[in-house]
Amino acid sequence: MAGSEAGMTVPADWPRMSMAAVRGALTAPGQPFEMDQVTIDGIATRVWKNAPANLTQLIALSRTHGDRLATIHEDQRVTYEAQYRAIATLAAELRAMGVAKGDRVALAMRNMPEWPVAFFAIVATGAICVPLNAWWSPQELAFGVNDSGARVLIVDRQRHDRLDGDYRAMPGLEAVLVARARVPLSGICRRLEDAIGDCSGYASLPEVALPAVEILPDDAATIFYTSGTTGRPKGALGTHRNLSTNILSAAYVAARSYLRRGEMPPEPEPKVGLLVIPFFHVTACSASLMGALAGGTTLVLMRKWDAGEALALIERERVQVTGGVPTIAWQLLEHPDREKYDLSSLEVVQYGGAPSAPDLVKRIFDVFGALPGNGWGMTETMATVTQHVGEDYLARPTSCGAPVPVADLKIMADDGVTERPVGEVGELWARGPMIVRGYWNAPEETAKTFVDGWVRTGDLARLDEEGFCTIVDRAKDIIIRGGENIYSIEVEDVLYAHPSVTDAALVGVPDPALGEVPAAVVHLCPGCEASEAELQAFVRARLAAFKVPVAVRFSDTVLPRNANGKILKSELRQMFAAPGKA
């Protein structure tokens, strides 16, 4: 029922303001997007002057939204005042449990009202929150807890059940808080509700002050794990400034889009957003949740992604903003029941995290009447570095946008010293106040990736004259399945552990819905046997389900390699090409 038959086109006089003119107007002294310069780890860095100094300030700010809904999850509705009371109560409980500044507290649960409560309670104590991928296997969850040195773990019932209530593989844990547990708990485990009650009763909690802890902007706040080419997950150490930067970065891009089309930006107003990305990703936690608390956005949460249910939620809750990864947009567009729903409330459908087809940009506007948006970031940048929306995106549908004013990009040659000129392809480097401090307890990996304030992204890209960035390939051996990162060597190591496998490689193959999916090629030892289903089950027992190869091909010989011994994955991908396209 939503849409525009005329379709979205770029006006002939577009843009009405240059990028430089927009930046000058929005960042001028006294303006909301005014910048300052501070020194971070010895590096002079531009920052948003008006960003919250720490997340405790953001929590206090969120309380001013009062009775506006903070989260909607099925029949559960939590106001900002109620959420604030739960955050403050849990923070006090954590302090009473001995959690102090710099301690690590792990958090593993699906999207539910308890997630933001737990996250902000942890950081309000000055502790470091370690959001763990809720899809991880028990072994992977144990790694995250042990590597971070978490003293406390907060989980939902599903994660507790997955671990079978057995935390002996995490010897450093002193306490486990379980949300919505259905069975009696014992040992180090107790119900989260014993501390803060059920989310339906948050509004009735007594008023408790937030902990009086000195928290500086560049104090550590989070450890988000991201896999590396070694196959060992690395914890990106984020700061309070990293997270608060996203608030003004997103707002700046929205204001920029109005000026580019010759209109004055309206006064900010609270929105209703359908959040379909897991909170344990920086895109949801940093790029979405931080701005939601600052602006009073209502986040509609889903237990799991279902396009049909999402359409119903958009209609019922009058959702204005949604997105996540391109897969989400495609599934909404192509759902057979789409026309049965009133989707006229949609204003923006934005995404990132995976390649998208240029045709998707125009279809979002033509079908939904909503502005398309795209951006680029990574765990090491705590999400947003580049972003664009509306006409800018339509004019450059293969670009991920221009950097926000507090960020810098450059394209570097293979030597890591020579900067390539405009239009040439090289490795993308980024810097700014959103760049994390480095990797947790991994000094060698940190030294290789972070150089004088810059992060070496491993992505191959080019910049145009106005600074718009286009990612052309990934230098890192990574597969992005619907926004979920799969690092090949991690899966290959599991395949090699199978007694029949002597050679293995994982490649990404195109998928119309997910962008790409993992597929494996293996060579078996002489006289050994293994079926596709057996190898898939072998991986599934050791890694998260999204990492399991969707197909396995068998090679009669060892896999092809170049002179340096590197497997020629470009040749292996041909084994999965459609007939006539090899």
Coordinates of C-alpha atoms in Angstrom, one line a residue:
M1 CA 0.0 0.0 0.0
A2 CA 3.1 2.2 0.1
G3 CA 5.1 3.4 -2.8
S4 CA 5.5 5.9 -5.6
E5 CA 4.7 5.0 -9.1
A6 CA 6.9 7.9 -10.4
G7 CA 10.0 6.3 -9.0
M8 CA 13.0 8.0 -7.4
T9 CA 15.3 10.0 -9.7
V10 CA 18.3 12.3 -9.1
P11 CA 17.2 15.9 -9.8
A12 CA 19.0 17.6 -12.7
D13 CA 20.4 20.3 -10.4
W14 CA 21.6 17.8 -7.9
P15 CA 23.3 18.5 -5.6
R16 CA 22.1 21.9 -4.5
M17 CA 25.0 22.2 -2.0
S18 CA 28.5 20.8 -2.3
M19 CA 29.8 18.4 0.4
A20 CA 32.3 21.1 1.5
A21 CA 29.6 23.7 1.8
V22 CA 27.4 21.4 3.8
R23 CA 30.2 20.5 6.1
G24 CA 31.0 24.2 6.6
A25 CA 27.4 25.0 7.5
L26 CA 26.8 22.1 9.8
T27 CA 30.1 22.1 11.7
A28 CA 30.4 25.9 12.2
P29 CA 31.1 27.2 15.7
G30 CA 27.9 27.1 17.8
Q31 CA 26.2 24.5 15.6
P32 CA 25.1 21.1 16.9
F33 CA 27.8 19.4 14.8
E34 CA 30.7 21.6 15.9
M35 CA 34.0 19.7 16.2
D36 CA 36.8 19.9 18.6
Q37 CA 40.3 18.5 18.6
V38 CA 41.6 16.2 21.4
T39 CA 44.6 13.9 21.8
I40 CA 43.9 10.2 21.9
D41 CA 46.8 7.9 22.5
G42 CA 49.1 10.7 21.4
I43 CA 47.2 11.4 18.1
A44 CA 45.5 14.7 17.4
T45 CA 41.9 13.7 16.6
R46 CA 38.8 15.6 15.5
V47 CA 35.8 14.8 17.7
W48 CA 32.1 15.8 18.0
K49 CA 32.2 18.6 20.6
N50 CA 28.6 17.9 21.7
A51 CA 28.8 14.1 22.0
P52 CA 28.2 12.6 25.5
A53 CA 31.5 12.3 27.4
N54 CA 30.6 8.8 28.5
L55 CA 27.7 6.3 28.4
T56 CA 26.6 7.2 31.9
Q57 CA 25.7 10.7 30.5
L58 CA 23.8 9.0 27.7
I59 CA 21.8 6.8 30.2
A60 CA 20.9 10.0 32.2
L61 CA 19.8 11.7 28.9
S62 CA 17.6 8.8 28.0
R63 CA 15.6 9.2 31.1
T64 CA 14.3 12.6 29.8
H65 CA 12.2 10.7 27.3
G66 CA 10.0 9.6 30.2
D67 CA 7.0 7.6 29.2
R68 CA 8.0 7.2 25.6
L69 CA 8.5 3.5 24.8
A70 CA 12.1 2.4 24.6
T71 CA 11.5 -1.2 23.5
I72 CA 8.7 -3.2 22.2
H73 CA 9.0 -7.0 22.2
E74 CA 5.9 -9.1 21.5
D75 CA 3.5 -8.0 24.2
Q76 CA 6.2 -6.4 26.4
R77 CA 6.5 -2.6 26.3
V78 CA 9.2 -0.8 28.3
T79 CA 9.3 2.9 28.7
Y80 CA 12.5 5.0 28.9
E81 CA 11.8 5.8 32.6
A82 CA 11.3 2.1 33.3
Q83 CA 14.4 1.1 31.4
Y84 CA 16.4 3.7 33.3
R85 CA 15.2 2.3 36.6
A86 CA 16.2 -1.2 35.6
I87 CA 19.6 -0.1 34.4
A88 CA 20.3 1.8 37.6
T89 CA 19.1 -1.1 39.8
L90 CA 21.2 -3.7 38.0
A91 CA 24.2 -1.5 38.0
A92 CA 23.9 -1.2 41.8
E93 CA 23.5 -5.0 42.0
L94 CA 26.7 -5.5 40.0
R95 CA 28.6 -3.1 42.2
A96 CA 27.3 -5.1 45.2
M97 CA 28.6 -8.3 43.6
G98 CA 32.0 -6.7 43.5
V99 CA 32.1 -5.6 39.8
A100 CA 34.5 -2.6 39.6
K101 CA 35.9 -0.3 36.9
G102 CA 37.8 -2.3 34.3
D103 CA 36.3 -5.6 35.2
R104 CA 34.8 -7.6 32.3
V105 CA 31.2 -8.7 32.3
A106 CA 30.0 -10.9 29.4
L107 CA 26.6 -10.7 27.9
A108 CA 25.1 -13.4 25.7
M109 CA 21.4 -13.2 24.8
R110 CA 19.1 -12.6 21.9
N111 CA 17.4 -9.3 21.2
M112 CA 15.1 -8.7 24.2
P113 CA 14.4 -5.8 26.6
E114 CA 16.9 -7.2 29.0
W115 CA 19.8 -6.8 26.6
P116 CA 20.1 -2.9 26.6
V117 CA 19.4 -2.9 30.4
A118 CA 22.2 -5.3 31.0
F119 CA 24.6 -3.5 28.6
F120 CA 24.1 -0.1 30.1
A121 CA 24.1 -1.4 33.6
I122 CA 27.5 -3.0 33.0
V123 CA 29.1 0.1 31.4
A124 CA 27.6 2.4 34.1
T125 CA 29.7 0.6 36.7
G126 CA 32.9 1.4 34.7
A127 CA 33.2 -2.2 33.8
I128 CA 33.8 -3.5 30.2
C129 CA 30.8 -5.2 28.6
V130 CA 31.7 -8.2 26.4
P131 CA 28.8 -8.8 24.0
L132 CA 29.0 -12.4 22.8
N133 CA 27.5 -13.8 19.6
A134 CA 24.3 -15.5 20.7
W135 CA 24.6 -17.9 17.8
W136 CA 28.0 -19.2 19.0
S137 CA 28.5 -22.8 20.0
P138 CA 29.3 -23.6 23.7
Q139 CA 32.9 -23.8 22.8
E140 CA 32.9 -20.4 21.2
L141 CA 31.0 -18.9 24.1
A142 CA 33.5 -20.4 26.5
F143 CA 36.4 -18.9 24.5
G144 CA 34.9 -15.4 24.6
V145 CA 34.4 -15.6 28.4
N146 CA 37.8 -17.0 29.1
D147 CA 39.8 -14.8 26.7
S148 CA 38.2 -11.6 28.0
G149 CA 38.6 -12.7 31.6
A150 CA 34.9 -12.0 32.4
R151 CA 34.0 -12.4 36.1
V152 CA 30.3 -12.3 35.5
L153 CA 28.1 -13.6 32.6
I154 CA 24.6 -12.5 31.9
V155 CA 22.7 -14.9 29.6
D156 CA 19.1 -15.7 28.5
R157 CA 17.5 -19.0 29.0
Q158 CA 18.4 -20.3 25.6
R159 CA 22.1 -19.7 26.1
H160 CA 21.9 -21.2 29.6
D161 CA 20.3 -24.3 28.1
R162 CA 22.8 -24.5 25.3
L163 CA 25.5 -24.6 27.8
D164 CA 23.5 -27.2 29.7
G165 CA 23.9 -25.1 32.8
D166 CA 27.6 -26.3 33.0
Y167 CA 30.1 -23.5 33.4
R168 CA 33.1 -25.6 34.3
A169 CA 34.7 -24.7 30.9
M170 CA 34.8 -21.0 32.2
P171 CA 36.7 -21.3 35.4
G172 CA 37.1 -17.6 35.9
L173 CA 33.4 -17.0 36.2
E174 CA 32.2 -16.0 39.7
A175 CA 28.5 -15.5 38.9
V176 CA 26.0 -16.1 36.2
L177 CA 22.7 -14.2 35.9
V178 CA 20.1 -16.0 33.8
A179 CA 17.2 -14.1 32.3
R180 CA 13.8 -15.9 32.1
A181 CA 15.0 -19.2 33.5
R182 CA 12.4 -21.9 33.8
V183 CA 14.2 -24.3 36.1
P184 CA 15.7 -23.9 39.5
L185 CA 19.3 -22.5 39.4
S186 CA 22.2 -23.5 41.6
G187 CA 25.8 -22.9 42.2
I188 CA 27.1 -19.7 40.7
C189 CA 23.8 -19.2 38.7
R190 CA 20.9 -17.1 39.8
R191 CA 17.9 -15.5 38.1
L192 CA 18.3 -12.0 36.7
E193 CA 14.8 -11.3 37.8
D194 CA 16.0 -11.7 41.4
A195 CA 17.9 -8.5 40.9
I196 CA 15.6 -6.4 38.7
G197 CA 12.3 -8.3 38.4
D198 CA 10.4 -9.0 35.2
C199 CA 10.5 -6.3 32.4
S200 CA 6.8 -5.7 32.9
G201 CA 7.6 -4.4 36.3
Y202 CA 10.6 -2.2 35.6
A203 CA 8.4 0.9 36.1
S204 CA 7.7 -0.1 39.7
L205 CA 11.3 -0.4 40.7
P206 CA 12.5 2.1 43.3
E207 CA 14.6 5.0 42.2
V208 CA 18.3 4.2 42.5
A209 CA 21.1 6.5 41.6
L210 CA 23.6 5.5 38.9
P211 CA 27.0 4.5 40.3
A212 CA 29.3 7.4 41.2
V213 CA 32.3 6.3 39.1
E214 CA 34.7 8.6 37.2
I215 CA 34.5 7.5 33.6
L216 CA 36.7 9.3 31.0
P217 CA 35.7 9.5 27.3
D218 CA 38.6 7.2 26.3
D219 CA 38.1 4.6 29.1
A220 CA 37.3 1.1 27.8
A221 CA 33.7 0.2 27.5
T222 CA 33.3 -2.9 25.3
I223 CA 35.1 -5.9 23.8
F224 CA 33.4 -7.0 20.6
Y225 CA 34.9 -10.2 19.1
T226 CA 35.7 -10.4 15.5
S227 CA 37.6 -13.2 13.8
G228 CA 40.9 -12.8 12.1
T229 CA 42.8 -14.5 9.4
T230 CA 44.5 -16.7 12.0
G231 CA 41.1 -18.1 12.8
R232 CA 41.3 -17.0 16.4
P233 CA 38.7 -14.4 17.4
K234 CA 40.1 -11.1 18.4
G235 CA 38.5 -8.8 20.9
A236 CA 38.2 -5.2 19.7
L237 CA 38.6 -2.9 22.7
G238 CA 36.1 -0.1 22.3
T239 CA 35.7 3.1 24.4
H240 CA 32.9 5.3 25.6
R241 CA 33.9 7.9 23.0
N242 CA 33.8 5.3 20.2
L243 CA 30.2 4.5 21.0
S244 CA 29.0 8.0 21.6
T245 CA 30.5 9.2 18.4
N246 CA 27.9 7.3 16.4
I247 CA 25.1 9.4 17.8
L248 CA 26.2 12.6 16.1
S249 CA 27.7 10.8 13.1
A250 CA 24.3 9.4 12.1
A251 CA 22.5 12.7 12.9
Y252 CA 25.0 14.6 10.7
V253 CA 24.4 12.4 7.7
A254 CA 20.6 12.9 8.0
A255 CA 21.1 16.7 8.2
R256 CA 23.5 16.6 5.3
S257 CA 21.0 14.8 3.0
Y258 CA 18.5 17.7 3.5
L259 CA 21.0 20.4 2.7
R260 CA 22.2 18.5 -0.4
R261 CA 18.7 18.6 -1.7
G262 CA 18.3 22.3 -0.8
E263 CA 16.1 21.9 2.3
M264 CA 16.6 22.9 5.9
P265 CA 17.0 20.0 8.2
P266 CA 13.9 19.6 10.5
E267 CA 14.1 19.6 14.3
P268 CA 15.0 16.0 15.4
E269 CA 12.1 14.0 16.6
P270 CA 11.8 10.5 18.1
K271 CA 11.2 7.7 15.6
V272 CA 10.0 4.1 15.7
G273 CA 12.6 1.6 14.4
L274 CA 12.3 -2.1 13.6
L275 CA 15.7 -3.5 14.8
V276 CA 16.4 -6.8 13.1
I277 CA 20.2 -7.0 13.7
P278 CA 21.4 -8.7 16.8
F279 CA 22.5 -6.3 19.6
F280 CA 25.8 -8.2 19.8
H281 CA 26.9 -6.6 16.5
V282 CA 28.4 -3.1 16.6
T283 CA 25.9 -2.0 13.9
A284 CA 22.9 -2.6 16.3
C285 CA 24.6 -1.8 19.6
S286 CA 26.7 1.2 18.5
A287 CA 25.2 2.6 15.4
S288 CA 21.5 2.0 16.4
L289 CA 21.2 1.7 20.2
M290 CA 23.3 4.7 21.1
G291 CA 21.3 7.0 18.8
A292 CA 18.0 5.5 20.0
L293 CA 18.7 6.4 23.6
A294 CA 19.9 9.9 22.7
G295 CA 16.9 10.7 20.5
G296 CA 14.1 8.7 22.2
T297 CA 13.6 6.2 19.4
T298 CA 11.4 3.2 20.1
L299 CA 13.1 0.0 19.1
V300 CA 10.8 -2.8 18.0
L301 CA 12.5 -6.1 18.6
M302 CA 12.0 -9.5 17.0
R303 CA 12.7 -12.9 18.5
K304 CA 14.0 -14.0 15.2
W305 CA 13.9 -12.7 11.7
D306 CA 10.8 -13.4 9.7
A307 CA 9.9 -11.2 6.7
G308 CA 6.1 -11.8 7.1
E309 CA 6.2 -10.9 10.8
A310 CA 8.3 -7.9 10.0
L311 CA 5.7 -6.6 7.6
A312 CA 3.0 -7.0 10.2
L313 CA 5.1 -5.2 12.8
I314 CA 5.8 -2.3 10.4
E315 CA 2.0 -1.9 9.9
R316 CA 1.0 -2.4 13.6
E317 CA 3.7 -0.2 15.2
R318 CA 3.9 2.4 12.4
V319 CA 7.6 1.7 12.0
Q320 CA 9.5 4.6 10.3
V321 CA 13.1 3.1 10.0
T322 CA 14.3 -0.4 9.4
G323 CA 17.1 -2.2 7.6
G324 CA 20.2 -4.0 8.6
V325 CA 21.7 -5.9 5.7
P326 CA 20.6 -6.0 2.1
T327 CA 19.0 -9.4 2.6
I328 CA 16.4 -7.8 4.9
A329 CA 15.3 -5.3 2.3
W330 CA 15.1 -7.9 -0.5
Q331 CA 13.0 -10.2 1.6
L332 CA 10.6 -7.4 2.5
L333 CA 10.3 -6.3 -1.1
E334 CA 9.8 -9.8 -2.5
H335 CA 7.5 -11.2 0.1
P336 CA 4.3 -12.5 -1.5
D337 CA 2.1 -10.8 1.2
R338 CA 3.7 -7.4 1.0
E339 CA 0.8 -5.6 -0.7
K340 CA -1.6 -6.8 2.1
Y341 CA 0.1 -4.4 4.6
D342 CA 0.1 -0.7 5.1
L343 CA 3.8 0.2 4.9
S344 CA 3.3 3.9 4.4
S345 CA 4.9 4.8 7.7
L346 CA 8.4 3.8 6.4
E347 CA 10.7 6.7 5.9
V348 CA 14.2 5.1 5.6
V349 CA 15.4 1.6 4.8
Q350 CA 19.1 1.5 5.5
Y351 CA 21.7 -1.2 5.6
G352 CA 25.4 -2.1 5.4
G353 CA 27.6 -5.1 6.2
A354 CA 27.3 -6.9 2.9
P355 CA 27.4 -6.1 -0.8
S356 CA 24.1 -4.9 -2.3
A357 CA 22.8 -4.7 -5.9
P358 CA 22.4 -1.2 -7.3
D359 CA 18.8 -2.0 -8.3
L360 CA 17.9 -2.4 -4.6
V361 CA 18.4 1.4 -4.1
K362 CA 15.7 2.4 -6.5
R363 CA 13.3 -0.3 -5.6
I364 CA 13.2 0.7 -1.9
F365 CA 11.9 4.1 -2.9
D366 CA 9.7 2.9 -5.7
V367 CA 8.0 0.2 -3.6
F368 CA 8.1 1.6 -0.1
G369 CA 8.3 5.3 -0.8
A370 CA 11.2 5.3 1.7
L371 CA 14.7 6.7 1.3
P372 CA 17.4 4.1 0.8
G373 CA 20.5 4.4 3.0
N374 CA 23.9 2.6 3.1
G375 CA 27.1 2.9 5.0
W376 CA 30.4 1.2 5.9
G377 CA 32.0 0.4 9.1
M378 CA 33.5 -2.6 10.9
T379 CA 34.0 -3.9 14.4
E380 CA 37.3 -2.1 14.6
T381 CA 35.6 1.2 13.8
M382 CA 32.7 0.6 16.2
A383 CA 30.4 0.9 13.1
T384 CA 29.8 4.1 11.2
V385 CA 32.6 5.7 9.3
T386 CA 30.9 6.4 6.0
Q387 CA 27.2 6.8 5.2
H388 CA 24.8 8.2 2.7
V389 CA 21.1 8.3 2.1
G390 CA 18.5 9.3 -0.5
E391 CA 19.7 11.1 -3.7
D392 CA 23.4 10.7 -2.8
Y393 CA 22.9 6.9 -2.7
L394 CA 20.8 6.9 -5.8
A395 CA 23.5 8.8 -7.7
R396 CA 26.2 6.4 -6.5
P397 CA 24.5 3.1 -5.8
T398 CA 27.8 1.2 -5.7
S399 CA 29.3 3.5 -3.1
C400 CA 29.1 3.1 0.7
G401 CA 29.1 6.9 1.1
A402 CA 31.5 9.6 2.2
P403 CA 33.2 9.7 5.6
V404 CA 31.6 11.8 8.4
P405 CA 33.5 15.0 9.2
V406 CA 35.3 13.5 12.2
A407 CA 36.7 10.6 10.2
D408 CA 39.4 10.4 7.5
L409 CA 40.0 7.8 4.8
K410 CA 42.9 7.1 2.6
I411 CA 43.8 4.5 0.0
M412 CA 47.2 2.9 0.5
A413 CA 49.5 0.9 -1.7
D414 CA 50.7 -2.6 -0.8
D415 CA 53.8 -1.1 0.9
G416 CA 51.7 0.5 3.6
V417 CA 53.6 3.8 3.0
T418 CA 52.5 5.2 -0.4
E419 CA 49.0 6.8 -0.6
R420 CA 47.2 6.3 -3.8
P421 CA 45.6 9.2 -5.7
V422 CA 41.8 9.7 -6.2
G423 CA 40.2 7.0 -8.3
E424 CA 42.9 4.4 -7.8
V425 CA 42.3 1.1 -5.9
G426 CA 44.3 0.2 -2.8
E427 CA 43.8 -0.8 0.8
L428 CA 41.3 1.4 2.7
W429 CA 42.7 2.9 5.9
A430 CA 40.5 4.9 8.3
R431 CA 40.9 7.0 11.4
G432 CA 38.8 9.1 13.8
P433 CA 37.3 9.0 17.3
M434 CA 35.3 5.8 16.4
I435 CA 38.4 3.7 15.9
V436 CA 38.9 1.2 18.8
R437 CA 42.0 1.1 21.0
G438 CA 43.3 -2.2 19.6
Y439 CA 42.8 -5.9 20.2
W440 CA 42.4 -7.2 23.7
N441 CA 45.5 -9.0 24.9
A442 CA 46.9 -9.2 21.3
P443 CA 49.7 -6.7 21.0
E444 CA 51.1 -8.3 17.8
E445 CA 47.8 -8.2 16.0
T446 CA 47.2 -4.7 17.2
A447 CA 50.5 -3.5 15.9
K448 CA 49.8 -5.0 12.5
T449 CA 46.3 -3.5 12.2
F450 CA 46.5 -0.1 14.0
V451 CA 49.1 2.3 12.8
D452 CA 49.5 5.9 14.2
G453 CA 45.7 6.2 14.7
W454 CA 44.8 4.6 11.5
V455 CA 43.1 1.2 11.1
R456 CA 44.1 -1.0 8.2
T457 CA 40.8 -2.4 7.1
G458 CA 41.9 -5.1 4.7
D459 CA 39.2 -3.9 2.3
L460 CA 40.2 -2.8 -1.2
A461 CA 38.5 0.5 -2.2
R462 CA 38.8 3.8 -4.1
L463 CA 37.7 7.3 -3.3
D464 CA 36.3 9.9 -5.7
E465 CA 36.8 13.6 -5.9
E466 CA 34.1 14.3 -3.2
G467 CA 35.4 11.6 -0.9
F468 CA 32.7 9.0 -1.6
C469 CA 34.1 5.5 -1.0
T470 CA 33.5 2.4 -3.1
I471 CA 34.6 -1.0 -1.7
V472 CA 35.7 -3.1 -4.7
D473 CA 36.9 -6.2 -3.0
R474 CA 38.0 -7.7 0.3
A475 CA 41.6 -8.3 0.8
K476 CA 40.9 -10.4 3.9
D477 CA 39.8 -14.0 3.4
I478 CA 36.2 -13.4 4.6
I479 CA 32.8 -14.5 3.6
I480 CA 29.8 -12.3 4.5
R481 CA 26.6 -14.4 4.8
G482 CA 23.7 -12.0 5.2
G483 CA 25.8 -9.6 7.3
E484 CA 27.5 -12.4 9.4
N485 CA 31.2 -12.6 9.0
I486 CA 32.7 -16.0 8.3
Y487 CA 36.5 -16.3 8.3
S488 CA 37.5 -19.2 6.1
I489 CA 40.4 -20.5 8.0
E490 CA 38.2 -21.0 11.1
V491 CA 36.0 -23.4 9.2
E492 CA 38.9 -24.9 7.3
D493 CA 40.6 -25.8 10.6
V494 CA 37.5 -27.7 11.7
L495 CA 37.4 -29.6 8.3
Y496 CA 41.1 -30.5 8.7
A497 CA 40.3 -31.9 12.1
H498 CA 38.1 -34.6 10.4
P499 CA 40.1 -37.8 10.2
S500 CA 39.3 -38.3 6.5
V501 CA 40.2 -34.8 5.3
T502 CA 43.8 -33.9 4.2
D503 CA 43.1 -30.7 2.2
A504 CA 40.3 -28.2 2.6
A505 CA 39.3 -24.7 1.5
L506 CA 36.2 -22.6 2.1
V507 CA 35.0 -20.1 -0.5
G508 CA 32.1 -17.7 -0.8
V509 CA 29.5 -18.4 -3.6
P510 CA 26.8 -15.9 -4.6
D511 CA 23.4 -16.2 -3.1
P512 CA 20.4 -14.1 -4.2
A513 CA 19.1 -13.6 -0.7
L514 CA 22.2 -13.7 1.6
G515 CA 24.7 -12.1 -0.8
E516 CA 27.1 -15.0 -0.4
V517 CA 27.2 -18.3 1.4
P518 CA 30.1 -20.6 2.4
A519 CA 30.9 -23.7 0.4
A520 CA 33.8 -26.1 0.9
V521 CA 36.1 -28.1 -1.3
V522 CA 38.0 -31.0 0.3
H523 CA 40.4 -33.7 -0.6
L524 CA 40.2 -37.0 1.3
C525 CA 43.1 -39.2 2.3
P526 CA 43.6 -42.3 0.2
G527 CA 41.0 -45.0 1.1
C528 CA 39.1 -42.6 3.4
E529 CA 35.4 -41.9 3.1
A530 CA 33.2 -39.0 4.1
S531 CA 29.9 -37.7 2.8
E532 CA 28.8 -34.1 2.3
A533 CA 26.2 -34.5 5.2
E534 CA 28.8 -36.0 7.5
L535 CA 31.2 -33.1 7.0
Q536 CA 28.5 -30.5 7.4
A537 CA 27.4 -32.2 10.7
F538 CA 31.1 -32.3 11.8
V539 CA 31.3 -28.5 11.4
R540 CA 27.9 -27.8 12.9
A541 CA 28.9 -29.6 16.1
R542 CA 31.8 -27.3 16.5
L543 CA 30.8 -23.9 15.1
A544 CA 27.8 -21.7 14.8
A545 CA 25.2 -22.9 12.3
F546 CA 25.7 -19.9 9.9
K547 CA 29.3 -21.0 9.4
V548 CA 28.4 -24.5 8.1
P549 CA 29.1 -24.9 4.4
V550 CA 25.9 -25.1 2.3
A551 CA 27.7 -27.4 -0.1
V552 CA 30.8 -29.6 -0.1
R553 CA 32.6 -30.7 -3.3
F554 CA 35.2 -33.4 -3.4
S555 CA 38.5 -33.1 -5.3
D556 CA 40.4 -36.2 -6.5
T557 CA 43.6 -34.4 -6.1
V558 CA 45.1 -31.9 -3.6
L559 CA 43.7 -28.4 -4.1
P560 CA 45.4 -26.1 -6.7
R561 CA 48.0 -23.7 -5.3
N562 CA 50.2 -20.9 -6.6
A563 CA 54.0 -20.8 -6.3
N564 CA 53.8 -19.5 -2.8
G565 CA 51.6 -22.4 -1.7
K566 CA 48.4 -20.3 -1.4
I567 CA 45.3 -22.2 -2.5
L568 CA 43.8 -20.7 -5.7
K569 CA 40.3 -20.1 -4.4
S570 CA 39.2 -18.4 -7.7
E571 CA 39.6 -21.7 -9.4
L572 CA 37.6 -23.5 -6.7
R573 CA 34.7 -21.2 -7.0
Q574 CA 34.2 -22.4 -10.5
M575 CA 33.1 -25.7 -9.1
F576 CA 30.0 -24.0 -7.7
A577 CA 29.2 -21.9 -10.8
A578 CA 25.8 -22.4 -12.4
P579 CA 25.9 -24.3 -15.7
G580 CA 27.1 -22.1 -18.6
K581 CA 28.6 -19.5 -16.2
A582 CA 31.8 -21.3 -15.2

